[in-house]
Amino acid sequence: MRELPRSFLDSLKLHPPPVPIDLQKAYEQHAAYTKLIQQLVGAVVLVPADENCPDCVFIEDTLLSLGSHFIITRPGAPERSPEVQPVKLTVEHFFKDRPTLQASMHEIQAPATLDGGDVMFDGACLWVGLTDRTNEGGVQQLKAILEPCGIPVVGIKVLDPDGLTLHLKSLVSAIGDRHVLVADNVAGHTLIEAATSKLKIKTGVSTDADAPEPEMSDLTPKARSQGGQTCSMTVESTLRITLIPDQLCANVLRIGNNVVMQAGFPASEVIIRGICHEQGLALHTLDMSELAKADGALTCCSVLARILV
């Protein structure tokens, strides 16, 4: 994780928020986030803030952790390039001081660009969003690192017709192995179609997670309009998709048997709470509204790592 700088007011934003960021409230929200993550994972490495980097709290964009692989990214926004070196040094020092731990360090090289917010592992495949922040070169370098280890990497174009989507994970996140949440809006539906094409899979829709599997067919406009429905995407195994009415809530953190979601969205909470009840997971809600004003979601503020001994 990384501390929140006072310069956060100057962070990059797709659109100016209707109500400006309340910095004191942002600090309180980030402190609550940090406390909860510490409770759920036990040990947290906190990188100091850099006042010259207003977006540095969004550490996910600078570092990926996949198994024993730690990948230093190359953010697509030039203003964010200075965020990378302190994160890289922190990871290097962490493992230098613990020589018995297993880790493999990699770094994305120019001209490739890659934001961690564009990367999602669904339990079987790594989705990489092609956005203004991540290019095809970033996808290819990830392929070179991970596919020899048996992790398929697929680049998926993320379209943003409404100008509200910064990253892949602004629209989708994994709530479990082979189960993802997707925003129930035009951008989310477009992403499902793009994933269907790129992953060469078919889709079927059920409005009841316990109903028998439907015939494999394209998503219909009528089916798309029903929040909380599930879709089945069949490749070698089934990928379950649940549509979420509030885009911000399509981004959740899954930590062990815990799920963390944005507070204040009752329609989305009913759906996510139902999934947690079904799977025996504990649901936690956090108000991160001030960080959301800078296009930040829950996954943006931390990098979850499983350290192999």
Coordinates of C-alpha atoms in Angstrom, one line a residue:
M1 CA 0.0 0.0 0.0
R2 CA 1.0 3.6 -0.3
E3 CA 0.3 6.7 1.8
L4 CA -2.1 9.4 0.6
P5 CA -0.3 12.7 -0.3
R6 CA -1.7 16.1 0.5
S7 CA -1.3 16.9 -3.2
F8 CA -4.1 14.3 -3.9
L9 CA -6.3 17.3 -4.7
D10 CA -4.3 17.6 -7.9
S11 CA -4.7 14.0 -9.0
L12 CA -5.6 13.1 -12.5
K13 CA -9.3 12.9 -13.2
L14 CA -11.4 11.9 -16.2
H15 CA -13.8 14.6 -15.3
P16 CA -13.8 17.2 -12.5
P17 CA -16.1 15.9 -9.7
P18 CA -19.3 17.9 -9.1
V19 CA -18.2 18.3 -5.5
P20 CA -14.5 18.8 -5.0
I21 CA -12.4 16.3 -3.0
D22 CA -12.6 16.7 0.7
L23 CA -8.9 16.0 1.7
Q24 CA -9.6 15.4 5.4
K25 CA -12.4 13.0 4.5
A26 CA -10.1 11.3 2.0
Y27 CA -7.5 10.8 4.8
E28 CA -10.1 9.3 7.1
Q29 CA -11.4 7.0 4.4
H30 CA -7.8 5.8 3.4
A31 CA -7.1 5.2 7.1
A32 CA -10.2 3.0 7.4
Y33 CA -9.1 1.1 4.3
T34 CA -5.6 0.6 5.6
K35 CA -6.9 -0.6 9.0
L36 CA -9.3 -3.1 7.3
I37 CA -6.6 -4.5 5.0
Q38 CA -4.2 -4.9 7.9
Q39 CA -6.9 -6.9 9.8
L40 CA -7.6 -9.1 6.8
V41 CA -4.0 -9.8 5.6
G42 CA -2.0 -9.5 8.8
A43 CA 1.1 -7.8 7.3
V44 CA 1.2 -4.6 5.3
V45 CA 4.1 -2.8 3.6
L46 CA 3.4 0.9 3.4
V47 CA 5.3 3.0 0.9
P48 CA 5.6 6.7 1.9
A49 CA 3.7 9.2 -0.1
D50 CA 5.4 11.5 -2.6
E51 CA 3.9 15.0 -2.7
N52 CA 5.2 15.4 -6.3
C53 CA 3.0 12.4 -7.3
P54 CA -0.7 13.2 -6.5
D55 CA -1.9 9.8 -7.7
C56 CA 0.7 7.7 -5.9
V57 CA -1.9 6.3 -3.4
F58 CA -3.1 4.2 -6.4
I59 CA -0.2 1.8 -6.0
E60 CA -1.9 -1.0 -8.0
D61 CA -1.0 0.8 -11.2
T62 CA 2.7 0.5 -10.6
L63 CA 3.0 -3.1 -9.4
L64 CA 1.6 -6.5 -10.3
S65 CA 1.9 -9.6 -8.1
L66 CA 1.1 -13.0 -9.6
G67 CA 2.3 -16.0 -7.7
S68 CA 6.1 -15.5 -7.2
H69 CA 6.2 -12.9 -10.0
F70 CA 6.4 -9.2 -9.1
I71 CA 6.1 -7.0 -12.2
I72 CA 7.0 -3.3 -12.1
T73 CA 4.7 -1.6 -14.6
R74 CA 5.2 1.4 -16.9
P75 CA 2.1 3.6 -16.4
G76 CA 0.5 5.1 -19.4
A77 CA 0.1 8.6 -18.0
P78 CA 3.6 10.3 -18.2
E79 CA 2.8 12.3 -15.1
R80 CA 2.7 9.0 -13.1
S81 CA 6.2 7.8 -14.2
P82 CA 7.9 9.1 -11.0
E83 CA 5.7 6.8 -8.9
V84 CA 7.4 3.7 -10.1
Q85 CA 10.9 3.9 -8.7
P86 CA 10.0 4.1 -4.9
V87 CA 7.7 1.1 -5.4
K88 CA 10.4 -0.9 -7.2
L89 CA 13.0 -0.1 -4.5
T90 CA 10.6 -1.1 -1.8
V91 CA 10.0 -4.5 -3.4
E92 CA 13.7 -5.1 -4.0
H93 CA 14.6 -4.2 -0.4
F94 CA 11.8 -6.4 0.9
F95 CA 13.2 -9.5 -0.8
K96 CA 16.8 -8.6 -0.2
D97 CA 16.1 -8.6 3.5
R98 CA 14.4 -12.0 3.2
P99 CA 16.6 -14.1 1.0
T100 CA 14.7 -17.3 1.8
L101 CA 11.5 -16.0 0.1
Q102 CA 10.9 -16.9 -3.5
A103 CA 10.3 -14.1 -5.9
S104 CA 11.0 -13.2 -9.5
M105 CA 11.2 -9.5 -10.5
H106 CA 10.3 -8.2 -13.9
E107 CA 9.9 -4.7 -15.3
I108 CA 7.8 -3.5 -18.3
Q109 CA 10.0 -1.7 -20.8
A110 CA 9.4 1.2 -23.2
P111 CA 7.6 1.7 -25.5
A112 CA 5.1 -0.6 -23.8
T113 CA 2.8 0.9 -21.3
L114 CA 0.9 -1.0 -18.6
D115 CA -1.3 0.2 -15.7
G116 CA -2.1 -2.5 -13.0
G117 CA -5.7 -1.3 -13.0
D118 CA -6.0 -2.9 -16.5
V119 CA -5.0 -6.3 -15.3
M120 CA -7.4 -9.0 -13.8
F121 CA -6.8 -12.7 -13.1
D122 CA -10.1 -14.6 -13.2
G123 CA -8.7 -17.8 -11.8
A124 CA -7.7 -19.3 -15.1
C125 CA -6.8 -16.4 -17.5
L126 CA -5.2 -13.0 -17.2
W127 CA -7.4 -10.3 -18.8
V128 CA -5.4 -7.2 -19.8
G129 CA -7.5 -4.1 -20.8
L130 CA -6.3 -2.1 -23.8
T131 CA -7.0 1.4 -22.8
D132 CA -5.5 4.9 -23.0
R133 CA -3.1 3.7 -20.2
T134 CA -2.2 0.2 -21.5
N135 CA -1.0 -0.7 -25.0
E136 CA -0.5 -3.9 -27.0
G137 CA 3.2 -3.8 -26.1
G138 CA 2.3 -4.1 -22.4
V139 CA 0.1 -7.2 -23.2
Q140 CA 2.9 -8.8 -25.2
Q141 CA 5.5 -8.3 -22.4
L142 CA 3.1 -9.8 -19.9
K143 CA 2.6 -12.8 -22.2
A144 CA 6.4 -13.3 -22.4
I145 CA 6.7 -13.3 -18.6
L146 CA 3.6 -15.3 -17.6
E147 CA 2.6 -17.7 -20.4
P148 CA 5.8 -19.9 -20.0
C149 CA 4.4 -20.4 -16.4
G150 CA 1.1 -21.6 -17.7
I151 CA -0.9 -18.4 -17.3
P152 CA -2.8 -17.4 -20.5
V153 CA -2.8 -13.6 -21.1
V154 CA -5.5 -12.0 -23.3
G155 CA -5.7 -8.4 -24.4
I156 CA -9.2 -7.1 -24.4
K157 CA -10.2 -3.7 -25.9
V158 CA -12.0 -1.5 -23.3
L159 CA -14.4 0.9 -25.0
D160 CA -15.6 4.0 -23.1
P161 CA -18.6 5.4 -24.9
D162 CA -19.7 7.5 -21.9
G163 CA -16.2 8.7 -20.9
L164 CA -16.5 7.2 -17.4
T165 CA -14.1 4.2 -17.7
L166 CA -10.4 4.6 -16.9
H167 CA -9.3 1.0 -16.6
L168 CA -10.5 -2.5 -17.2
K169 CA -11.1 -2.9 -13.5
S170 CA -13.3 0.1 -13.5
L171 CA -15.8 -2.3 -15.1
V172 CA -14.9 -5.7 -13.8
S173 CA -13.3 -7.6 -10.9
A174 CA -13.0 -11.2 -9.7
I175 CA -15.1 -12.1 -6.7
G176 CA -13.9 -15.7 -6.9
D177 CA -12.2 -18.2 -9.2
R178 CA -14.0 -18.1 -12.5
H179 CA -16.6 -15.6 -11.2
V180 CA -16.5 -11.9 -12.1
L181 CA -18.6 -8.9 -11.4
V182 CA -19.3 -6.6 -14.4
A183 CA -20.9 -3.2 -14.5
D184 CA -24.5 -3.4 -15.8
N185 CA -24.2 -0.5 -18.3
V186 CA -23.2 0.1 -21.9
A187 CA -19.4 -0.1 -21.2
G188 CA -19.9 -3.3 -19.2
H189 CA -22.0 -4.9 -21.8
T190 CA -19.5 -3.9 -24.5
L191 CA -16.7 -5.5 -22.4
I192 CA -18.6 -8.8 -22.2
E193 CA -19.0 -8.8 -26.0
A194 CA -15.2 -8.0 -26.4
A195 CA -14.3 -10.8 -23.9
T196 CA -16.6 -13.2 -25.7
S197 CA -14.8 -12.5 -29.0
K198 CA -11.2 -12.4 -27.7
L199 CA -11.6 -15.5 -25.5
K200 CA -13.5 -17.4 -28.2
I201 CA -16.3 -18.4 -25.9
K202 CA -20.1 -18.4 -26.0
T203 CA -22.4 -16.8 -23.5
G204 CA -25.7 -17.8 -21.9
V205 CA -27.8 -15.9 -19.4
S206 CA -29.7 -16.9 -16.3
T207 CA -31.6 -14.5 -14.0
D208 CA -31.3 -17.1 -11.2
A209 CA -27.9 -18.5 -10.2
D210 CA -29.4 -21.8 -9.2
A211 CA -31.4 -22.3 -12.4
P212 CA -30.3 -25.0 -14.9
E213 CA -27.8 -23.9 -17.4
P214 CA -29.4 -22.2 -20.4
E215 CA -28.8 -22.8 -24.0
M216 CA -25.6 -21.2 -25.2
S217 CA -26.6 -18.0 -27.0
D218 CA -25.7 -14.4 -27.3
L219 CA -26.7 -12.0 -24.5
T220 CA -30.0 -10.4 -25.5
P221 CA -30.8 -6.7 -24.7
K222 CA -33.6 -7.8 -22.5
A223 CA -31.3 -10.1 -20.5
R224 CA -28.7 -7.3 -20.2
S225 CA -31.1 -5.0 -18.5
Q226 CA -31.6 -7.2 -15.5
G227 CA -29.1 -6.4 -12.7
G228 CA -27.7 -9.3 -10.7
Q229 CA -28.2 -11.9 -13.4
T230 CA -25.5 -14.4 -14.1
C231 CA -24.0 -15.4 -17.5
S232 CA -22.1 -18.6 -18.2
M233 CA -19.1 -18.4 -20.5
T234 CA -17.7 -21.7 -21.5
V235 CA -14.2 -22.4 -22.6
E236 CA -12.5 -25.2 -20.7
S237 CA -14.6 -24.4 -17.6
T238 CA -17.5 -22.1 -16.8
L239 CA -16.9 -18.4 -16.1
R240 CA -19.7 -16.9 -14.1
I241 CA -20.6 -13.3 -14.7
T242 CA -22.8 -11.3 -12.4
L243 CA -24.0 -7.9 -13.6
I244 CA -23.9 -5.1 -11.0
P245 CA -26.1 -2.0 -11.2
D246 CA -23.5 0.5 -9.8
Q247 CA -20.3 0.7 -11.8
L248 CA -18.2 1.6 -8.8
C249 CA -19.4 -1.6 -7.0
A250 CA -18.2 -3.8 -9.9
N251 CA -14.8 -3.4 -8.4
V252 CA -14.4 -5.4 -5.2
L253 CA -11.5 -6.8 -3.2
R254 CA -11.4 -10.5 -2.5
I255 CA -9.1 -11.4 0.4
G256 CA -9.2 -15.0 1.5
N257 CA -12.8 -15.6 2.7
N258 CA -13.5 -11.9 2.8
V259 CA -15.0 -9.5 0.2
V260 CA -14.7 -5.7 0.4
M261 CA -17.1 -3.5 -1.5
Q262 CA -18.0 0.2 -1.7
A263 CA -20.5 1.4 0.9
G264 CA -23.6 3.3 0.0
F265 CA -25.0 1.3 -2.9
P266 CA -27.9 -0.8 -1.6
A267 CA -29.0 -2.3 -4.9
S268 CA -25.5 -3.6 -5.6
E269 CA -24.9 -4.6 -2.0
V270 CA -28.0 -6.9 -2.1
I271 CA -26.5 -8.8 -5.1
I272 CA -23.0 -9.0 -3.7
R273 CA -24.2 -9.9 -0.2
G274 CA -26.2 -12.8 -1.8
I275 CA -23.1 -14.1 -3.5
C276 CA -21.1 -13.9 -0.3
H277 CA -23.9 -15.8 1.6
E278 CA -24.0 -18.4 -1.1
Q279 CA -20.2 -19.0 -0.9
G280 CA -19.7 -18.6 2.8
L281 CA -17.8 -15.3 2.5
A282 CA -17.7 -12.3 4.9
L283 CA -18.7 -9.0 3.3
H284 CA -17.2 -5.7 4.4
T285 CA -18.3 -2.3 3.2
L286 CA -16.1 0.8 3.0
D287 CA -16.9 4.4 2.0
M288 CA -14.1 5.4 -0.4
S289 CA -16.1 8.2 -2.1
E290 CA -13.4 10.8 -2.0
L291 CA -10.9 8.6 -3.7
A292 CA -13.5 7.6 -6.2
K293 CA -13.6 11.3 -7.2
A294 CA -10.1 10.7 -8.7
D295 CA -11.4 7.6 -10.6
G296 CA -10.0 5.3 -7.8
A297 CA -11.7 2.0 -7.0
L298 CA -11.0 -0.4 -4.1
T299 CA -8.4 -2.5 -5.9
C300 CA -6.4 0.6 -6.8
C301 CA -5.1 1.3 -3.3
S302 CA -3.3 -2.0 -2.6
V303 CA -1.4 -4.9 -4.2
L304 CA -2.2 -8.3 -2.7
A305 CA 0.7 -10.7 -2.7
R306 CA 1.1 -14.3 -1.6
I307 CA 4.7 -14.7 -0.6
L308 CA 6.1 -18.2 -1.2
V309 CA 8.6 -19.5 1.4

